[in-house]
């Protein structure tokens, strides 16, 4: 699988959508975290690299099962695509959103299966696996455990310095999981004063730029 900068990545029609950030040749390779937002219909992924001061987008997108596939084949497709992406991104760790809420037992079981094949792909790639609940992710990224999806997406865009919010929302959620792990493992003072002042660490602290009429 070849990832192209800011292009839509399609392995087959409607199967995978993704993009890769422009490389930063002036920086040596830092810590890479691969976030996964599991789902039986569509699984979001997002890889973030940090040099200890700033975070950069490596790749993000969503894996969608082809129409008409049975549930077992959808799981196999998720596993195959995640394995290829992990091989391309070569992360140091995989962070997965934990199963916290589902509309019914059937949905919970399907989501659990999707999480299982995602974990299998991560372990087969030789990566450590960590898990975070949606509330933990929102607190780490937005500063509020009940933040809305658009708030999470907005903070992901700001923290990664992107021109627009990653889409679909599954990709934005997966990037948020990766950022959550980076923030949870960052020692005090890891981010320098310049990066702290340049990017707001909470939705509540964000203020739109002043306009001059």
Coordinates of N, CA and C in Angstrom, one line a residue:
X1 N 0.8 -1.2 0.0 CA 0.0 0.0 0.0 C 0.9 1.2 0.0
X2 N 0.7 2.1 -0.9 CA 1.4 3.4 -1.0 C 0.6 4.5 -0.6
X3 N 1.1 5.3 0.4 CA 0.4 6.5 0.9 C 1.0 7.7 0.2
X4 N 0.1 8.5 -0.4 CA 0.5 9.7 -1.1 C 0.1 11.0 -0.3
X5 N 1.0 12.0 -0.3 CA 0.7 13.2 0.5 C -0.7 13.8 0.1
X6 N -1.5 13.9 1.2 CA -2.8 14.6 1.1 C -3.7 14.2 -0.1
X7 N -3.5 12.9 -0.6 CA -4.3 12.4 -1.6 C -5.3 11.4 -0.9
X8 N -6.5 11.2 -1.6 CA -7.4 10.2 -1.2 C -6.8 8.9 -1.5
X9 N -6.7 8.0 -0.5 CA -6.1 6.7 -0.7 C -7.2 5.7 -0.9
X10 N -7.2 5.0 -2.1 CA -8.2 4.0 -2.4 C -7.6 2.7 -2.8
X11 N -7.7 1.7 -2.0 CA -7.2 0.4 -2.4 C -8.1 -0.3 -3.3
X12 N -9.4 0.0 -3.1 CA -10.5 -0.5 -4.0 C -11.6 0.5 -3.8
X13 N -12.6 0.6 -4.7 CA -13.7 1.6 -4.5 C -14.4 1.5 -3.2
X14 N -14.5 2.6 -2.5 CA -15.2 2.7 -1.2 C -14.6 1.9 -0.1
X15 N -13.4 1.5 -0.2 CA -12.8 0.6 0.8 C -12.0 1.4 1.8
X16 N -11.0 2.2 1.4 CA -10.2 2.9 2.3 C -10.0 4.4 1.8
X17 N -10.2 5.3 2.7 CA -10.0 6.7 2.4 C -8.9 7.2 3.4
X18 N -7.9 7.9 2.9 CA -6.8 8.3 3.8 C -6.0 9.4 3.1
X19 N -5.1 9.9 3.9 CA -4.1 10.9 3.4 C -2.9 10.8 4.3
X20 N -1.8 11.3 3.8 CA -0.5 11.3 4.5 C 0.0 12.7 4.4
X21 N 0.6 13.1 5.6 CA 1.1 14.5 5.6 C 2.4 14.6 4.9
X22 N 2.8 15.8 4.5 CA 4.1 16.0 3.9 C 5.1 15.7 4.9
X23 N 6.2 15.1 4.5 CA 7.3 14.7 5.4 C 8.0 15.9 5.9
X24 N 8.7 15.7 7.0 CA 9.5 16.7 7.6 C 11.0 16.2 7.6
X25 N 11.7 16.4 6.5 CA 13.0 15.9 6.4 C 14.0 16.5 7.3
X26 N 13.7 17.7 7.8 CA 14.6 18.3 8.7 C 14.5 17.8 10.1
X27 N 13.5 16.9 10.4 CA 13.4 16.3 11.7 C 13.7 14.8 11.6
X28 N 14.5 14.4 12.6 CA 14.7 12.9 12.6 C 13.4 12.2 13.1
X29 N 13.3 11.0 12.8 CA 12.0 10.3 13.1 C 11.8 10.3 14.6
X30 N 10.7 10.7 15.1 CA 10.4 10.7 16.5 C 9.5 9.6 16.9
X31 N 8.7 9.7 18.0 CA 7.8 8.7 18.4 C 6.5 8.7 17.6
X32 N 6.1 7.6 17.1 CA 4.9 7.4 16.3 C 3.9 6.6 17.0
X33 N 2.7 7.2 17.1 CA 1.5 6.5 17.7 C 0.5 6.3 16.6
X34 N -0.1 5.1 16.5 CA -1.1 4.8 15.5 C -2.4 4.6 16.3
X35 N -3.4 5.6 16.1 CA -4.7 5.5 16.8 C -5.7 4.8 15.9
X36 N -6.6 4.0 16.6 CA -7.6 3.3 15.9 C -9.0 3.6 16.6
X37 N -10.0 4.0 15.8 CA -11.3 4.1 16.2 C -12.1 2.9 15.6
X38 N -12.3 1.8 16.3 CA -12.8 0.6 15.7 C -14.3 0.7 15.4
X39 N -14.7 0.0 14.3 CA -16.1 -0.1 14.0 C -16.3 -1.2 12.9
X40 N -17.4 -1.9 13.0 CA -17.7 -3.0 12.1 C -18.0 -2.5 10.7
X41 N -18.6 -1.3 10.6 CA -18.9 -0.7 9.3 C -17.8 0.1 8.7
X42 N -17.2 0.9 9.6 CA -16.1 1.8 9.2 C -15.1 2.0 10.4
X43 N -13.9 1.7 10.1 CA -12.8 1.8 11.2 C -11.9 3.0 10.8
X44 N -11.8 3.9 11.8 CA -10.9 5.1 11.5 C -9.5 4.8 12.0
X45 N -8.5 5.4 11.3 CA -7.1 5.2 11.7 C -6.5 6.6 11.6
X46 N -5.4 6.8 12.4 CA -4.7 8.0 12.4 C -3.3 7.8 13.0
X47 N -2.3 8.2 12.3 CA -0.9 8.1 12.8 C -0.3 9.4 13.1
X48 N 0.2 9.6 14.3 CA 0.8 10.9 14.7 C 2.3 10.7 15.1
X49 N 3.1 11.6 14.7 CA 4.5 11.6 15.1 C 4.9 12.8 15.9
X50 N 5.6 12.6 17.0 CA 6.1 13.8 17.8 C 7.6 13.8 17.9
X51 N 8.1 15.0 18.0 CA 9.6 15.1 18.2 C 9.8 15.5 19.7
X52 N 8.8 15.4 20.5 CA 8.9 15.8 21.9 C 8.4 17.2 22.1
X53 N 8.2 18.0 21.0 CA 7.7 19.4 21.2 C 6.5 19.6 20.4
X54 N 6.4 19.0 19.2 CA 5.3 19.3 18.3 C 4.8 17.9 17.7
X55 N 3.5 17.9 17.4 CA 2.9 16.7 16.8 C 2.7 16.9 15.3
X56 N 2.9 15.9 14.5 CA 2.8 16.0 13.1 C 1.9 14.8 12.6
X57 N 1.0 15.1 11.6 CA 0.2 14.1 11.0 C 1.1 13.2 10.0
X58 N 1.0 11.9 10.2 CA 1.7 11.0 9.3 C 0.6 10.4 8.3
X59 N -0.5 10.0 8.8 CA -1.5 9.4 7.9 C -2.8 9.3 8.6
X60 N -3.9 9.4 7.9 CA -5.2 9.2 8.6 C -6.3 8.9 7.5
X61 N -7.3 8.3 7.9 CA -8.4 7.9 7.0 C -9.4 6.9 7.6
X62 N -10.1 6.2 6.8 CA -11.1 5.3 7.3 C -11.1 4.1 6.4
X63 N -11.3 2.9 7.0 CA -11.4 1.6 6.3 C -12.9 1.3 6.3
X64 N -13.5 1.2 5.1 CA -14.9 0.9 4.9 C -15.0 -0.5 4.2
X65 N -15.9 -1.3 4.7 CA -16.1 -2.6 4.1 C -16.8 -2.5 2.8
X66 N -16.4 -3.2 1.8 CA -17.1 -3.2 0.5 C -18.5 -3.6 0.6
X67 N -19.5 -3.0 -0.1 CA -20.9 -3.4 -0.1 C -21.1 -4.9 -0.3
X68 N -22.0 -5.5 0.4 CA -22.4 -6.9 0.2 C -21.5 -7.9 0.9
X69 N -20.4 -7.5 1.6 CA -19.6 -8.4 2.3 C -20.3 -8.9 3.6
X70 N -20.1 -10.2 3.9 CA -20.6 -10.7 5.1 C -19.8 -10.2 6.3
X71 N -20.3 -10.3 7.5 CA -19.6 -9.8 8.6 C -18.2 -10.4 8.8
X72 N -18.0 -11.7 8.7 CA -16.7 -12.2 8.8 C -15.7 -11.7 7.8
X73 N -16.2 -11.5 6.5 CA -15.4 -10.9 5.5 C -15.0 -9.4 5.8
X74 N -16.0 -8.7 6.4 CA -15.7 -7.3 6.8 C -14.6 -7.3 7.8
X75 N -14.6 -8.2 8.8 CA -13.6 -8.3 9.8 C -12.2 -8.6 9.1
X76 N -12.2 -9.5 8.2 CA -11.0 -9.9 7.5 C -10.4 -8.7 6.7
X77 N -11.3 -7.9 6.1 CA -10.9 -6.7 5.4 C -10.3 -5.7 6.3
X78 N -10.9 -5.5 7.4 CA -10.3 -4.5 8.4 C -8.9 -4.9 8.8
X79 N -8.8 -6.2 9.1 CA -7.5 -6.8 9.5 C -6.4 -6.6 8.5
X80 N -6.8 -6.9 7.2 CA -5.9 -6.8 6.1 C -5.4 -5.4 5.9
X81 N -6.3 -4.5 5.9 CA -6.0 -3.1 5.6 C -5.2 -2.5 6.8
X82 N -5.6 -2.8 8.0 CA -4.8 -2.2 9.1 C -3.4 -2.8 9.1
X83 N -3.3 -4.1 8.8 CA -1.9 -4.7 8.8 C -1.0 -4.0 7.7
X84 N -1.6 -3.6 6.6 CA -0.8 -2.9 5.6 C -0.5 -1.5 6.0
X85 N -1.4 -0.8 6.7 CA -1.1 0.5 7.1 C -0.1 0.5 8.2
X86 N -0.2 -0.4 9.1 CA 0.8 -0.5 10.2 C 2.2 -0.8 9.6
X87 N 2.2 -1.6 8.6 CA 3.5 -1.9 7.9 C 4.1 -0.7 7.3
X88 N 3.2 0.2 6.7 CA 3.7 1.4 6.1 C 4.1 2.5 7.1
X89 N 3.3 2.7 8.2 CA 3.6 3.7 9.1 C 4.6 3.4 10.2
X90 N 4.8 2.1 10.5 CA 5.7 1.6 11.4 C 5.7 2.3 12.8
X91 N 4.5 2.3 13.4 CA 4.4 3.0 14.7 C 5.1 2.3 15.9
X92 N 5.4 3.1 16.9 CA 6.0 2.5 18.1 C 4.9 1.9 19.0
X93 N 3.7 2.4 18.9 CA 2.6 1.9 19.8 C 1.3 2.1 19.1
X94 N 0.3 1.3 19.4 CA -1.0 1.4 18.8 C -2.0 1.7 20.0
X95 N -2.8 2.8 19.8 CA -3.8 3.2 20.8 C -5.2 3.0 20.2
X96 N -6.0 2.3 21.0 CA -7.3 1.9 20.5 C -8.4 2.4 21.5
X97 N -9.5 2.9 20.9 CA -10.6 3.4 21.7 C -11.3 2.2 22.3
X98 N -11.5 2.3 23.6 CA -12.1 1.1 24.4 C -13.6 1.1 24.2
X99 N -14.1 -0.1 24.3 CA -15.6 -0.3 24.2 C -16.2 0.3 25.4
X100 N -17.0 1.3 25.2 CA -17.6 2.0 26.4 C -19.2 2.0 26.3
X101 N -19.7 2.2 25.1 CA -21.1 2.3 24.9 C -21.5 1.8 23.5
X102 N -22.6 1.1 23.5 CA -23.2 0.6 22.3 C -24.7 0.6 22.4
X103 N -25.4 0.8 21.3 CA -26.9 1.0 21.3 C -27.6 -0.3 21.8
X104 N -27.0 -1.5 21.5 CA -27.6 -2.7 22.0 C -26.5 -3.8 22.1
X105 N -26.9 -5.0 22.5 CA -26.0 -6.1 22.7 C -25.4 -6.5 21.4
X106 N -26.2 -6.6 20.4 CA -25.7 -7.0 19.0 C -24.6 -6.0 18.5
X107 N -24.8 -4.7 18.7 CA -23.9 -3.7 18.3 C -22.6 -3.8 19.1
X108 N -22.7 -4.1 20.4 CA -21.6 -4.2 21.3 C -20.7 -5.4 20.8
X109 N -21.4 -6.5 20.5 CA -20.6 -7.7 20.1 C -19.9 -7.5 18.8
X110 N -20.5 -6.8 17.8 CA -19.9 -6.5 16.6 C -18.7 -5.6 16.8
X111 N -18.9 -4.5 17.6 CA -17.8 -3.6 17.9 C -16.6 -4.3 18.6
X112 N -17.0 -5.3 19.5 CA -15.9 -6.0 20.2 C -15.1 -6.9 19.2
X113 N -15.8 -7.4 18.2 CA -15.1 -8.2 17.2 C -14.1 -7.3 16.4
X114 N -14.6 -6.1 16.0 CA -13.8 -5.2 15.2 C -12.5 -4.8 16.1
X115 N -12.7 -4.5 17.3 CA -11.6 -4.2 18.2 C -10.6 -5.4 18.3
X116 N -11.2 -6.6 18.3 CA -10.3 -7.8 18.4 C -9.4 -7.9 17.2
X117 N -9.9 -7.7 15.9 CA -9.1 -7.8 14.8 C -8.1 -6.7 14.7
X118 N -8.5 -5.5 15.2 CA -7.5 -4.4 15.2 C -6.4 -4.7 16.2
X119 N -6.7 -5.2 17.3 CA -5.6 -5.6 18.3 C -4.7 -6.7 17.7
X120 N -5.3 -7.7 17.0 CA -4.5 -8.7 16.4 C -3.6 -8.2 15.4
X121 N -4.0 -7.2 14.5 CA -3.2 -6.6 13.5 C -2.0 -5.9 14.2
X122 N -2.3 -5.2 15.3 CA -1.3 -4.4 16.0 C -0.2 -5.4 16.7
X123 N -0.7 -6.4 17.3 CA 0.3 -7.4 17.9 C 1.1 -8.1 16.8
X124 N 0.5 -8.4 15.7 CA 1.2 -9.1 14.6 C 2.3 -8.1 14.0
X125 N 2.0 -6.8 14.1 CA 3.0 -5.8 13.6 C 4.1 -5.6 14.7
X126 N 4.0 -6.2 15.8 CA 5.0 -6.1 16.9 C 4.9 -4.8 17.7
X127 N 3.6 -4.3 17.7 CA 3.4 -3.0 18.5 C 2.8 -3.3 19.8
X128 N 3.1 -2.4 20.8 CA 2.4 -2.5 22.1 C 1.0 -1.9 21.8
X129 N 0.0 -2.3 22.6 CA -1.4 -1.8 22.5 C -1.8 -1.2 23.8
X130 N -2.4 0.0 23.7 CA -3.0 0.7 24.9 C -4.4 1.0 24.5
X131 N -5.2 1.2 25.6 CA -6.7 1.5 25.4 C -7.1 2.7 26.2
X132 N -8.0 3.5 25.6 CA -8.6 4.6 26.3 C -10.1 4.7 26.0
X133 N -10.8 5.1 27.1 CA -12.2 5.3 26.9 C -12.5 6.6 26.1
X134 N -13.7 6.8 25.5 CA -14.0 8.0 24.9 C -13.8 9.2 25.8
X135 N -14.2 9.1 27.0 CA -14.1 10.2 28.0 C -12.7 10.6 28.2
X136 N -11.8 9.6 28.3 CA -10.4 9.9 28.6 C -9.8 10.6 27.4
X137 N -10.2 10.2 26.2 CA -9.7 10.8 24.9 C -10.1 12.3 24.9
X138 N -11.4 12.5 25.2 CA -11.9 13.9 25.1 C -11.3 14.8 26.2
X139 N -11.0 14.2 27.4 CA -10.4 15.0 28.4 C -8.9 15.4 28.0
X140 N -8.2 14.4 27.4 CA -6.8 14.7 27.0 C -6.7 15.6 25.8
X141 N -7.7 15.6 24.9 CA -7.6 16.4 23.7 C -8.3 17.8 23.8
X142 N -9.5 17.7 24.4 CA -10.3 18.9 24.5 C -10.3 19.6 25.9
X143 N -10.1 18.7 26.9 CA -10.1 19.2 28.3 C -11.4 19.0 29.0
X144 N -12.4 18.3 28.3 CA -13.7 18.1 28.8 C -14.2 16.7 28.3
X145 N -14.5 15.9 29.3 CA -14.9 14.5 29.0 C -16.2 14.3 28.2
X146 N -17.0 15.3 28.1 CA -18.3 15.2 27.4 C -18.3 16.1 26.1
X147 N -17.1 16.4 25.6 CA -17.0 17.2 24.4 C -17.7 16.6 23.2
X148 N -18.2 17.5 22.4 CA -18.9 17.0 21.1 C -17.8 16.7 20.1
X149 N -18.3 15.9 19.1 CA -17.4 15.5 18.0 C -16.7 16.6 17.3
X150 N -17.5 17.7 17.0 CA -16.9 18.8 16.3 C -15.8 19.5 17.1
X151 N -16.0 19.5 18.5 CA -14.9 20.1 19.3 C -13.7 19.3 19.3
X152 N -13.8 17.9 19.3 CA -12.7 17.0 19.2 C -11.9 17.2 17.9
X153 N -12.7 17.3 16.8 CA -12.1 17.5 15.5 C -11.4 18.8 15.4
X154 N -12.0 19.8 16.0 CA -11.3 21.2 15.9 C -10.0 21.2 16.7
X155 N -10.0 20.6 17.8 CA -8.7 20.5 18.6 C -7.7 19.7 17.9
X156 N -8.1 18.6 17.3 CA -7.2 17.8 16.5 C -6.5 18.6 15.4
X157 N -7.3 19.4 14.7 CA -6.8 20.2 13.7 C -5.8 21.2 14.2
X158 N -6.1 21.9 15.4 CA -5.2 22.9 15.9 C -3.9 22.2 16.4
X159 N -4.0 21.1 17.1 CA -2.9 20.5 17.7 C -1.9 19.9 16.7
X160 N -2.5 19.5 15.5 CA -1.6 19.0 14.4 C -1.3 20.1 13.4
X161 N -1.8 21.3 13.6 CA -1.5 22.3 12.6 C -2.0 22.1 11.2
X162 N -3.2 21.5 11.1 CA -3.8 21.1 9.8 C -4.6 22.3 9.2
X163 N -4.7 22.4 7.9 CA -5.5 23.4 7.3 C -7.0 23.2 7.5
X164 N -7.4 22.0 7.7 CA -8.8 21.6 7.9 C -9.0 20.4 8.8
X165 N -10.2 20.3 9.3 CA -10.4 19.1 10.2 C -10.4 17.8 9.4
X166 N -9.7 16.8 9.9 CA -9.6 15.5 9.2 C -11.0 14.9 9.0
X167 N -11.2 14.3 7.9 CA -12.5 13.7 7.7 C -12.2 12.3 7.0
X168 N -13.2 11.4 7.2 CA -14.4 11.5 8.0 C -14.1 11.6 9.5
X169 N -15.2 11.7 10.3 CA -15.0 11.9 11.7 C -14.3 10.7 12.3
X170 N -14.4 9.5 11.7 CA -13.7 8.3 12.3 C -12.2 8.5 12.3
X171 N -11.7 9.2 11.2 CA -10.3 9.5 11.2 C -9.9 10.5 12.2
X172 N -10.7 11.5 12.4 CA -10.5 12.5 13.4 C -10.5 11.9 14.8
X173 N -11.4 11.0 15.1 CA -11.5 10.3 16.4 C -10.2 9.4 16.6
X174 N -9.8 8.8 15.6 CA -8.6 7.9 15.7 C -7.4 8.8 16.0
X175 N -7.2 9.9 15.3 CA -6.1 10.8 15.6 C -6.2 11.3 17.1
X176 N -7.4 11.6 17.6 CA -7.6 12.0 18.9 C -7.1 10.9 19.9
X177 N -7.4 9.7 19.6 CA -6.9 8.6 20.5 C -5.4 8.5 20.5
X178 N -4.7 8.8 19.3 CA -3.3 8.8 19.3 C -2.7 9.9 20.1
X179 N -3.3 11.1 19.9 CA -2.9 12.3 20.7 C -3.1 12.1 22.2
X180 N -4.2 11.4 22.6 CA -4.4 11.1 24.0 C -3.3 10.3 24.6
X181 N -2.8 9.3 23.8 CA -1.7 8.5 24.4 C -0.4 9.4 24.5
X182 N -0.2 10.2 23.5 CA 1.0 11.1 23.5 C 1.0 12.0 24.7
X183 N -0.2 12.5 25.0 CA -0.3 13.4 26.2 C -0.2 12.7 27.5
X184 N -0.7 11.4 27.5 CA -0.7 10.7 28.7 C 0.8 10.2 29.1
X185 N 1.6 10.0 28.1 CA 3.0 9.5 28.3 C 4.0 10.7 28.4
X186 N 3.6 11.9 28.0 CA 4.5 13.0 28.0 C 4.8 13.5 29.4
X187 N 6.1 13.5 29.8 CA 6.5 14.0 31.1 C 6.3 15.5 31.2
X188 N 6.3 15.9 32.4 CA 6.1 17.4 32.7 C 7.2 18.1 32.0
X189 N 6.9 19.2 31.2 CA 7.9 20.0 30.6 C 8.3 19.5 29.3
X190 N 7.7 18.4 28.8 CA 8.1 17.8 27.5 C 7.9 18.8 26.4
X191 N 6.7 19.5 26.4 CA 6.4 20.5 25.4 C 7.0 21.8 25.9
X192 N 7.8 22.4 25.0 CA 8.4 23.7 25.4 C 7.4 24.8 25.4
X193 N 7.8 25.9 25.9 CA 6.9 27.1 26.1 C 6.5 27.6 24.8
X194 N 7.3 27.5 23.7 CA 6.9 27.9 22.4 C 5.7 27.2 21.8
X195 N 5.8 25.8 22.0 CA 4.7 25.0 21.4 C 3.5 25.2 22.3
X196 N 3.6 25.4 23.6 CA 2.5 25.5 24.4 C 1.7 26.8 24.1
X197 N 2.5 27.9 23.8 CA 1.8 29.1 23.5 C 1.3 29.2 22.1
X198 N 1.9 28.4 21.2 CA 1.4 28.4 19.8 C 0.1 27.6 19.6
X199 N -0.1 26.6 20.4 CA -1.3 25.7 20.2 C -2.1 25.6 21.5
X200 N -3.3 26.0 21.5 CA -4.1 25.8 22.7 C -4.3 24.4 23.1
X201 N -4.2 24.1 24.4 CA -4.3 22.7 24.9 C -5.7 22.3 25.3
X202 N -6.6 23.2 25.2 CA -8.0 22.9 25.6 C -9.0 23.7 24.7
X203 N -10.1 23.2 24.4 CA -11.2 23.9 23.7 C -11.6 25.2 24.4
X204 N -11.6 25.1 25.8 CA -12.0 26.3 26.6 C -11.0 27.4 26.4
X205 N -9.8 27.1 26.1 CA -8.7 28.1 26.0 C -8.6 28.7 24.6
X206 N -9.3 28.1 23.7 CA -9.2 28.5 22.3 C -9.9 29.8 22.1
X207 N -9.3 30.8 21.4 CA -10.0 32.0 21.1 C -9.8 32.3 19.6
X208 N -10.8 32.6 18.9 CA -10.7 32.9 17.5 C -9.8 34.1 17.3
X209 N -9.0 34.2 16.2 CA -8.2 35.4 15.9 C -9.0 36.6 15.8
X210 N -8.5 37.7 16.3 CA -9.2 39.0 16.2 C -9.3 39.4 14.8
X211 N -10.5 40.0 14.4 CA -10.6 40.5 13.1 C -10.7 42.0 13.1
X212 N -10.2 42.7 12.1 CA -10.1 44.1 12.1 C -11.0 44.6 10.9
X213 N -12.1 45.2 11.3 CA -13.0 45.7 10.3 C -12.6 47.1 9.8

